[in-house]
PDB file of C-alpha atoms in Angstrom:
ATOM      1  CA  MET A 496      -9.492 154.376-193.941  1.00 81.00           C
ATOM      2  CA  LEU A 497     -12.896 155.891-194.761  1.00 81.00           C
ATOM      3  CA  CYS A 498     -13.481 153.006-197.346  1.00 79.00           C
ATOM      4  CA  ASN A 499     -12.765 150.606-194.239  1.00 79.00           C
ATOM      5  CA  TYR A 500     -15.048 152.415-191.793  1.00 82.00           C
ATOM      6  CA  VAL A 501     -17.796 152.404-194.245  1.00 80.00           C
ATOM      7  CA  VAL A 502     -17.595 148.753-194.793  1.00 77.00           C
ATOM      8  CA  ALA A 503     -16.964 147.881-191.033  1.00 78.00           C
ATOM      9  CA  ASN A 504     -19.906 149.955-189.794  1.00 80.00           C
ATOM     10  CA  GLY A 505     -22.476 150.213-192.775  1.00 77.00           C
ATOM     11  CA  TYR A 506     -23.069 153.975-193.196  1.00 79.00           C
ATOM     12  CA  HIS A 507     -23.410 155.484-196.415  1.00 79.00           C
ATOM     13  CA  LEU A 508     -20.899 158.453-196.693  1.00 83.00           C
ATOM     14  CA  TYR A 509     -19.672 160.864-199.344  1.00 83.00           C
ATOM     15  CA  TYR A 510     -17.392 163.511-200.187  1.00 85.00           C
ATOM     16  CA  LYS A 511     -18.761 166.970-199.763  1.00 88.00           C
ATOM     17  CA  LYS A 512     -15.527 168.372-200.920  1.00 88.00           C
ATOM     18  CA  ASN A 513     -12.412 166.614-202.230  1.00 86.00           C
ATOM     19  CA  ASP A 514      -9.403 167.896-203.627  1.00 88.00           C
ATOM     20  CA  SER A 515      -5.409 168.042-203.172  1.00 88.00           C
ATOM     21  CA  THR A 516      -5.572 170.015-199.682  1.00 91.00           C
ATOM     22  CA  ARG A 517      -8.894 169.447-198.080  1.00 91.00           C
ATOM     23  CA  PHE A 518     -11.780 167.088-197.905  1.00 89.00           C
ATOM     24  CA  LEU A 519     -15.172 167.222-196.339  1.00 93.00           C
ATOM     25  CA  VAL A 520     -17.104 163.863-195.589  1.00 91.00           C
ATOM     26  CA  LYS A 521     -20.831 163.834-194.519  1.00 89.00           C
ATOM     27  CA  CYS A 522     -23.476 161.163-194.310  1.00 85.00           C
ATOM     28  CA  CYS A 523     -25.686 160.577-197.134  1.00 79.00           C
ATOM     29  CA  SER A 524     -28.708 160.994-194.959  1.00 76.00           C
ATOM     30  CA  GLY A 525     -29.196 164.739-194.836  1.00 74.00           C
ATOM     31  CA  ALA A 526     -30.256 164.987-191.066  1.00 82.00           C
ATOM     32  CA  CYS A 527     -27.529 162.721-189.938  1.00 87.00           C
ATOM     33  CA  LYS A 528     -24.799 164.624-187.556  1.00 88.00           C
ATOM     34  CA  PHE A 529     -21.661 162.807-189.011  1.00 90.00           C
ATOM     35  CA  ARG A 530     -19.213 165.192-190.163  1.00 92.00           C
ATOM     36  CA  LEU A 531     -15.271 164.804-190.791  1.00 93.00           C
ATOM     37  CA  TRP A 532     -13.085 167.475-192.082  1.00 94.00           C
ATOM     38  CA  ALA A 533      -9.398 167.122-192.986  1.00 93.00           C
ATOM     39  CA  SER A 534      -6.586 168.848-194.708  1.00 93.00           C
ATOM     40  CA  TRP A 535      -3.150 168.168-196.015  1.00 92.00           C
ATOM     41  CA  MET A 536      -0.266 169.205-193.752  1.00 91.00           C
ATOM     42  CA  SER A 537       2.388 170.186-196.170  1.00 88.00           C
ATOM     43  CA  GLU A 538       5.607 169.718-193.812  1.00 86.00           C
ATOM     44  CA  GLU A 539       4.502 166.549-192.541  1.00 84.00           C
ATOM     45  CA  LYS A 540       2.987 165.197-195.810  1.00 85.00           C
ATOM     46  CA  TYR A 541      -0.008 163.710-194.886  1.00 87.00           C
ATOM     47  CA  PHE A 542      -3.933 164.632-194.293  1.00 88.00           C
ATOM     48  CA  LYS A 543      -4.771 165.438-190.753  1.00 92.00           C
ATOM     49  CA  ILE A 544      -8.399 165.209-189.490  1.00 92.00           C
ATOM     50  CA  LYS A 545      -9.234 168.709-188.059  1.00 93.00           C
ATOM     51  CA  SER A 546     -12.689 168.145-186.812  1.00 94.00           C
ATOM     52  CA  LEU A 547     -14.788 165.139-186.452  1.00 93.00           C
ATOM     53  CA  ILE A 548     -18.458 164.642-185.457  1.00 92.00           C
ATOM     54  CA  ASN A 549     -18.381 160.666-185.020  1.00 87.00           C
ATOM     55  CA  GLU A 550     -22.212 160.211-184.436  1.00 86.00           C
ATOM     56  CA  HIS A 551     -24.941 158.723-186.595  1.00 86.00           C
ATOM     57  CA  ASN A 552     -28.578 159.420-186.034  1.00 83.00           C
ATOM     58  CA  CYS A 553     -29.551 157.399-189.025  1.00 82.00           C
ATOM     59  CA  ALA A 554     -30.081 153.807-189.871  1.00 77.00           C
ATOM     60  CA  ARG A 555     -27.205 151.813-191.429  1.00 75.00           C
ATOM     61  CA  ASN A 556     -27.059 151.312-195.136  1.00 71.00           C
ATOM     62  CA  PHE A 557     -25.211 148.300-196.697  1.00 65.00           C
ATOM     63  CA  LYS A 558     -25.035 149.542-200.033  1.00 64.00           C
ATOM     64  CA  LEU A 559     -22.258 150.775-202.460  1.00 59.00           C
ATOM     65  CA  GLY A 560     -21.778 154.395-202.371  1.00 60.00           C
ATOM     66  CA  SER A 561     -19.241 156.919-203.566  1.00 60.00           C
ATOM     67  CA  ILE A 562     -16.630 156.012-201.186  1.00 67.00           C
ATOM     68  CA  VAL A 563     -17.004 152.306-201.595  1.00 72.00           C
ATOM     69  CA  ASN A 564     -17.153 152.075-205.294  1.00 81.00           C
ATOM     70  CA  TYR A 565     -16.259 149.398-207.925  1.00 85.00           C
ATOM     71  CA  ALA A 566     -12.726 150.523-208.159  1.00 85.00           C
ATOM     72  CA  ARG A 567     -12.109 149.574-204.386  1.00 83.00           C
ATOM     73  CA  ILE A 568     -13.748 146.300-204.903  1.00 86.00           C
ATOM     74  CA  GLY A 569     -11.907 145.674-208.113  1.00 87.00           C
ATOM     75  CA  THR A 570      -8.589 146.491-206.357  1.00 85.00           C
ATOM     76  CA  HIS A 571      -9.348 144.254-203.293  1.00 85.00           C
ATOM     77  CA  TYR A 572      -9.874 141.324-205.484  1.00 85.00           C
ATOM     78  CA  THR A 573      -7.134 141.980-207.883  1.00 83.00           C
ATOM     79  CA  THR A 574      -4.916 138.904-206.524  1.00 81.00           C
ATOM     80  CA  GLN A 575      -8.012 136.615-207.151  1.00 80.00           C
ATOM     81  CA  PHE A 576      -8.667 137.527-210.532  1.00 79.00           C
ATOM     82  CA  LEU A 577      -4.827 137.266-211.217  1.00 74.00           C
ATOM     83  CA  GLN A 578      -5.221 133.595-210.353  1.00 73.00           C
ATOM     84  CA  LYS A 579      -8.398 133.010-211.826  1.00 74.00           C
ATOM     85  CA  GLN A 580      -9.820 135.131-214.365  1.00 68.00           C
ATOM     86  CA  LYS A 581     -12.841 133.186-214.872  1.00 75.00           C
ATOM     87  CA  VAL A 582     -14.488 134.033-211.341  1.00 80.00           C
ATOM     88  CA  SER A 583     -17.992 134.744-212.484  1.00 86.00           C
ATOM     89  CA  VAL A 584     -19.642 137.904-211.539  1.00 88.00           C
ATOM     90  CA  ARG A 585     -22.536 136.425-209.641  1.00 89.00           C
ATOM     91  CA  LEU A 586     -19.894 134.620-207.312  1.00 89.00           C
ATOM     92  CA  LEU A 587     -17.984 137.984-206.941  1.00 88.00           C
ATOM     93  CA  ARG A 588     -21.250 139.619-205.707  1.00 89.00           C
ATOM     94  CA  ASP A 589     -22.028 136.789-203.399  1.00 90.00           C
ATOM     95  CA  GLU A 590     -18.566 136.998-201.774  1.00 87.00           C
ATOM     96  CA  VAL A 591     -19.145 140.914-201.412  1.00 85.00           C
ATOM     97  CA  LYS A 592     -22.259 140.285-199.660  1.00 84.00           C
ATOM     98  CA  GLU A 593     -20.768 137.497-197.477  1.00 85.00           C
ATOM     99  CA  LYS A 594     -17.315 139.060-196.455  1.00 81.00           C
ATOM    100  CA  PHE A 595     -18.329 142.451-196.186  1.00 78.00           C
ATOM    101  CA  GLY A 596     -22.115 142.747-195.820  1.00 77.00           C
ATOM    102  CA  ILE A 597     -22.557 145.113-198.828  1.00 78.00           C
ATOM    103  CA  ASP A 598     -25.204 145.048-201.239  1.00 80.00           C
ATOM    104  CA  VAL A 599     -23.992 145.316-204.844  1.00 83.00           C
ATOM    105  CA  SER A 600     -25.492 144.904-208.298  1.00 86.00           C
ATOM    106  CA  MET A 601     -24.297 142.700-210.913  1.00 89.00           C
ATOM    107  CA  GLY A 602     -23.373 145.711-213.277  1.00 89.00           C
ATOM    108  CA  GLN A 603     -21.169 147.126-210.304  1.00 87.00           C
ATOM    109  CA  CYS A 604     -19.567 143.732-209.900  1.00 89.00           C
ATOM    110  CA  ARG A 605     -18.925 143.582-213.507  1.00 90.00           C
ATOM    111  CA  ARG A 606     -17.137 147.124-213.486  1.00 90.00           C
ATOM    112  CA  ALA A 607     -15.070 145.609-210.500  1.00 89.00           C
ATOM    113  CA  LYS A 608     -13.877 142.659-212.534  1.00 88.00           C
ATOM    114  CA  LYS A 609     -13.135 144.715-215.646  1.00 88.00           C
ATOM    115  CA  TYR A 610     -11.143 147.166-213.392  1.00 88.00           C
ATOM    116  CA  ALA A 611      -9.288 144.454-211.410  1.00 86.00           C
ATOM    117  CA  ILE A 612      -8.319 142.768-214.951  1.00 82.00           C
ATOM    118  CA  GLU A 613      -7.138 146.273-216.441  1.00 81.00           C
ATOM    119  CA  LEU A 614      -5.025 146.621-213.354  1.00 79.00           C
ATOM    120  CA  ILE A 615      -3.550 143.216-213.833  1.00 75.00           C
ATOM    121  CA  GLU A 616      -2.744 143.485-217.540  1.00 71.00           C
ATOM    122  CA  GLY A 617      -1.544 147.064-217.112  1.00 67.00           C
ATOM    123  CA  THR A 618      -0.885 149.655-219.933  1.00 51.00           C
ATOM    124  CA  LEU A 619       1.706 149.428-222.515  1.00 50.00           C
ATOM    125  CA  ALA A 620       3.936 152.165-221.070  1.00 57.00           C
ATOM    126  CA  ASN A 621       4.102 150.494-217.477  1.00 65.00           C
ATOM    127  CA  PRO A 622       5.971 147.407-218.216  1.00 64.00           C
ATOM    128  CA  TYR A 623       8.649 149.222-220.455  1.00 70.00           C
ATOM    129  CA  ALA A 624       9.246 151.867-217.794  1.00 73.00           C
ATOM    130  CA  LYS A 625      10.471 148.849-215.679  1.00 79.00           C
ATOM    131  CA  LEU A 626      12.777 147.271-217.774  1.00 82.00           C
ATOM    132  CA  TRP A 627      15.578 148.792-216.017  1.00 84.00           C
ATOM    133  CA  SER A 628      14.148 147.485-212.675  1.00 87.00           C
ATOM    134  CA  TYR A 629      14.015 143.971-214.208  1.00 87.00           C
ATOM    135  CA  GLY A 630      17.573 143.984-215.353  1.00 88.00           C
ATOM    136  CA  GLU A 631      18.605 144.799-211.764  1.00 91.00           C
ATOM    137  CA  GLU A 632      16.634 142.086-210.345  1.00 91.00           C
ATOM    138  CA  ILE A 633      17.997 139.634-212.874  1.00 91.00           C
ATOM    139  CA  ARG A 634      21.577 140.427-211.853  1.00 91.00           C
ATOM    140  CA  ARG A 635      20.455 140.276-208.151  1.00 92.00           C
ATOM    141  CA  SER A 636      18.620 137.056-208.349  1.00 93.00           C
ATOM    142  CA  ASN A 637      20.835 135.111-210.977  1.00 92.00           C
ATOM    143  CA  PRO A 638      24.428 136.016-210.365  1.00 91.00           C
ATOM    144  CA  GLY A 639      26.602 135.704-213.558  1.00 91.00           C
ATOM    145  CA  SER A 640      23.713 136.761-215.838  1.00 90.00           C
ATOM    146  CA  THR A 641      24.395 139.192-218.607  1.00 89.00           C
ATOM    147  CA  VAL A 642      21.714 142.244-219.137  1.00 88.00           C
ATOM    148  CA  LYS A 643      22.224 144.805-221.644  1.00 83.00           C
ATOM    149  CA  ILE A 644      19.579 147.637-222.154  1.00 79.00           C
ATOM    150  CA  ASP A 645      19.568 150.531-224.517  1.00 70.00           C
ATOM    151  CA  VAL A 646      21.798 149.290-227.054  1.00 58.00           C
ATOM    152  CA  ASN A 647      21.295 149.042-230.953  1.00 62.00           C
ATOM    153  CA  SER A 648      23.350 146.158-231.697  1.00 59.00           C
ATOM    154  CA  MET A 649      24.851 143.025-229.837  1.00 55.00           C
ATOM    155  CA  PRO A 650      27.190 140.883-231.582  1.00 59.00           C
ATOM    156  CA  ASP A 651      28.219 139.106-228.381  1.00 56.00           C
ATOM    157  CA  ASP A 652      24.483 138.434-227.523  1.00 75.00           C
ATOM    158  CA  ASN A 653      24.573 135.266-225.169  1.00 64.00           C
ATOM    159  CA  LEU A 654      21.237 133.996-226.710  1.00 65.00           C
ATOM    160  CA  HIS A 655      22.957 133.108-230.240  1.00 71.00           C
ATOM    161  CA  LEU A 656      19.493 134.004-231.862  1.00 74.00           C
ATOM    162  CA  GLU A 657      21.131 134.858-235.332  1.00 77.00           C
ATOM    163  CA  ASP A 658      18.521 135.819-237.751  1.00 80.00           C
ATOM    164  CA  GLY A 659      15.676 134.335-235.403  1.00 81.00           C
ATOM    165  CA  PHE A 660      15.942 130.760-237.047  1.00 83.00           C
ATOM    166  CA  GLY A 661      13.771 128.409-234.522  1.00 82.00           C
ATOM    167  CA  ILE A 662      12.499 131.458-232.718  1.00 81.00           C
ATOM    168  CA  SER A 663       8.847 132.645-232.110  1.00 79.00           C
ATOM    169  CA  LEU A 664       8.115 136.012-231.087  1.00 77.00           C
ATOM    170  CA  MET A 665       4.775 136.693-229.336  1.00 75.00           C
ATOM    171  CA  SER A 666       3.515 140.256-229.066  1.00 68.00           C
ATOM    172  CA  ASP A 667       0.725 142.102-227.596  1.00 64.00           C
ATOM    173  CA  GLN A 668      -0.258 143.796-231.053  1.00 57.00           C
ATOM    174  CA  HIS A 669       2.103 146.554-230.552  1.00 62.00           C
ATOM    175  CA  LYS A 670       3.090 146.630-234.338  1.00 60.00           C
ATOM    176  CA  GLY A 671       5.673 149.195-233.874  1.00 64.00           C
ATOM    177  CA  LEU A 672       7.785 147.441-231.637  1.00 65.00           C
ATOM    178  CA  PHE A 673       7.213 144.069-233.407  1.00 66.00           C
ATOM    179  CA  GLU A 674       8.437 145.402-236.648  1.00 71.00           C
ATOM    180  CA  ALA A 675      11.473 146.751-234.817  1.00 72.00           C
ATOM    181  CA  VAL A 676      12.443 143.407-233.538  1.00 74.00           C
ATOM    182  CA  LYS A 677      11.594 141.818-237.037  1.00 73.00           C
ATOM    183  CA  GLU A 678      14.591 143.796-238.299  1.00 78.00           C
ATOM    184  CA  VAL A 679      16.784 142.178-236.123  1.00 78.00           C
ATOM    185  CA  LEU A 680      15.227 138.689-236.395  1.00 81.00           C
ATOM    186  CA  PRO A 681      13.800 138.495-239.820  1.00 83.00           C
ATOM    187  CA  ILE A 682      13.220 134.941-239.857  1.00 84.00           C
ATOM    188  CA  ALA A 683      11.506 134.640-236.609  1.00 83.00           C
ATOM    189  CA  GLU A 684       8.074 133.354-236.491  1.00 83.00           C
ATOM    190  CA  HIS A 685       5.250 135.564-235.127  1.00 80.00           C
ATOM    191  CA  ARG A 686       2.634 134.856-232.605  1.00 82.00           C
ATOM    192  CA  GLN A 687       0.296 137.103-230.940  1.00 82.00           C
ATOM    193  CA  CYS A 688      -0.860 137.157-227.401  1.00 84.00           C
ATOM    194  CA  ALA A 689      -4.492 135.714-227.203  1.00 87.00           C
ATOM    195  CA  ARG A 690      -5.449 137.522-224.000  1.00 85.00           C
ATOM    196  CA  HIS A 691      -4.563 140.666-225.682  1.00 84.00           C
ATOM    197  CA  ILE A 692      -6.525 139.980-228.558  1.00 87.00           C
ATOM    198  CA  VAL A 693      -9.739 139.036-226.220  1.00 87.00           C
ATOM    199  CA  ALA A 694      -9.303 142.124-224.330  1.00 84.00           C
ATOM    200  CA  ASN A 695      -9.727 144.292-227.376  1.00 85.00           C
ATOM    201  CA  PHE A 696     -12.523 141.769-228.680  1.00 88.00           C
ATOM    202  CA  ARG A 697     -14.692 142.178-225.502  1.00 84.00           C
ATOM    203  CA  LYS A 698     -14.509 146.029-225.862  1.00 84.00           C
ATOM    204  CA  ARG A 699     -16.418 145.868-229.178  1.00 86.00           C
ATOM    205  CA  PHE A 700     -18.390 142.953-228.341  1.00 86.00           C
ATOM    206  CA  SER A 701     -19.525 142.430-224.976  1.00 81.00           C
ATOM    207  CA  GLY A 702     -21.215 139.021-223.640  1.00 81.00           C
ATOM    208  CA  VAL A 703     -19.566 136.201-221.969  1.00 81.00           C
ATOM    209  CA  HIS A 704     -20.709 133.971-225.004  1.00 85.00           C
ATOM    210  CA  TYR A 705     -18.357 135.689-227.401  1.00 87.00           C
ATOM    211  CA  GLU A 706     -15.313 135.366-225.002  1.00 87.00           C
ATOM    212  CA  THR A 707     -16.111 131.416-224.514  1.00 89.00           C
ATOM    213  CA  MET A 708     -16.073 131.032-228.364  1.00 90.00           C
ATOM    214  CA  PHE A 709     -13.156 132.739-228.806  1.00 91.00           C
ATOM    215  CA  TRP A 710     -11.116 130.707-226.290  1.00 92.00           C
ATOM    216  CA  LYS A 711     -12.706 127.559-227.947  1.00 92.00           C
ATOM    217  CA  ALA A 712     -11.431 128.536-231.410  1.00 92.00           C
ATOM    218  CA  SER A 713      -8.187 129.730-229.896  1.00 90.00           C
ATOM    219  CA  LYS A 714      -7.263 126.320-228.376  1.00 90.00           C
ATOM    220  CA  ALA A 715      -8.566 124.358-231.512  1.00 91.00           C
ATOM    221  CA  SER A 716      -6.093 121.555-232.194  1.00 90.00           C
ATOM    222  CA  THR A 717      -7.093 121.353-235.741  1.00 92.00           C
ATOM    223  CA  GLU A 718      -8.098 123.667-238.604  1.00 92.00           C
ATOM    224  CA  PRO A 719     -11.564 121.856-239.212  1.00 93.00           C
ATOM    225  CA  LEU A 720     -12.299 122.291-235.387  1.00 93.00           C
ATOM    226  CA  PHE A 721     -11.439 125.984-235.771  1.00 94.00           C
ATOM    227  CA  ASN A 722     -13.298 126.574-238.509  1.00 94.00           C
ATOM    228  CA  ALA A 723     -16.434 125.004-236.818  1.00 94.00           C
ATOM    229  CA  VAL A 724     -16.129 127.508-234.005  1.00 93.00           C
ATOM    230  CA  MET A 725     -15.515 130.409-236.264  1.00 94.00           C
ATOM    231  CA  LYS A 726     -18.843 129.368-238.112  1.00 94.00           C
ATOM    232  CA  GLU A 727     -20.708 129.656-234.990  1.00 92.00           C
ATOM    233  CA  ILE A 728     -19.426 133.126-234.439  1.00 92.00           C
ATOM    234  CA  GLN A 729     -20.106 133.891-237.979  1.00 93.00           C
ATOM    235  CA  VAL A 730     -24.030 132.917-237.485  1.00 93.00           C
ATOM    236  CA  LEU A 731     -23.982 134.715-234.244  1.00 91.00           C
ATOM    237  CA  ASN A 732     -22.537 138.141-235.530  1.00 92.00           C
ATOM    238  CA  PRO A 733     -20.969 138.556-238.987  1.00 93.00           C
ATOM    239  CA  THR A 734     -19.187 141.555-237.803  1.00 93.00           C
ATOM    240  CA  ALA A 735     -17.466 139.684-235.015  1.00 92.00           C
ATOM    241  CA  TYR A 736     -16.279 137.040-237.259  1.00 93.00           C
ATOM    242  CA  ASP A 737     -14.561 139.672-239.741  1.00 92.00           C
ATOM    243  CA  TYR A 738     -13.095 141.479-236.841  1.00 90.00           C
ATOM    244  CA  LEU A 739     -11.522 138.170-235.544  1.00 91.00           C
ATOM    245  CA  MET A 740     -10.479 137.047-238.927  1.00 91.00           C
ATOM    246  CA  GLU A 741      -8.705 140.181-239.424  1.00 88.00           C
ATOM    247  CA  THR A 742      -6.197 139.507-236.633  1.00 82.00           C
ATOM    248  CA  ASN A 743      -4.518 136.852-238.585  1.00 83.00           C
ATOM    249  CA  PRO A 744      -5.776 133.552-236.860  1.00 86.00           C
ATOM    250  CA  LYS A 745      -2.699 131.641-238.033  1.00 83.00           C
ATOM    251  CA  SER A 746      -0.732 133.523-235.318  1.00 83.00           C
TER     252      SER A 746
END
């Protein structure tokens, strides 16, 4: 609600105190009268405003502050990045300016985009924790489906995978999980998720040119075309080239 208030009215607020039981919000202009005090109501399970001076004697300031930060912007645009991750940082800055009237820097928008993509991709732990929920959803939405979780062997598996002949396994570089699956499907082919590779790649080698060349190489339809793109990467940065070649390009 404070975030919405800041965006709607253009006042630069900050948390003077902020913990699990109380928070005090003041205006960034030292002489401004605005003051909000709230505390946690243990029985009702919500924060209640105890006192509020809702007056400002300062000029409006439509800039990113401690309340409207890059994480707030990233969260707001998560759906947009899910549909199209190639939205440029410059376009994001222009849209934030046009939609909310907030002046943000390229760096702040870059962090907001990174935060949104990390929310989309999630952590390794979160998807696995939801397996049982996925199983129940399959049973609900597809009556008659067979779902078995947390078993070591399934001689009556409906998929008839046998030893993995004709099957390709795609992993997110989670080596332990892949090795476990290979024990059950020893002759299955291995493929890696390019999005997970590029996510790790951009952590070490920042810059849109690196990512552009990675996708060009990843989508190469012939080996000579792949080698030509990798040669460009090698000329640009031999360390980046070596890093990608160690990920087993054939997969």
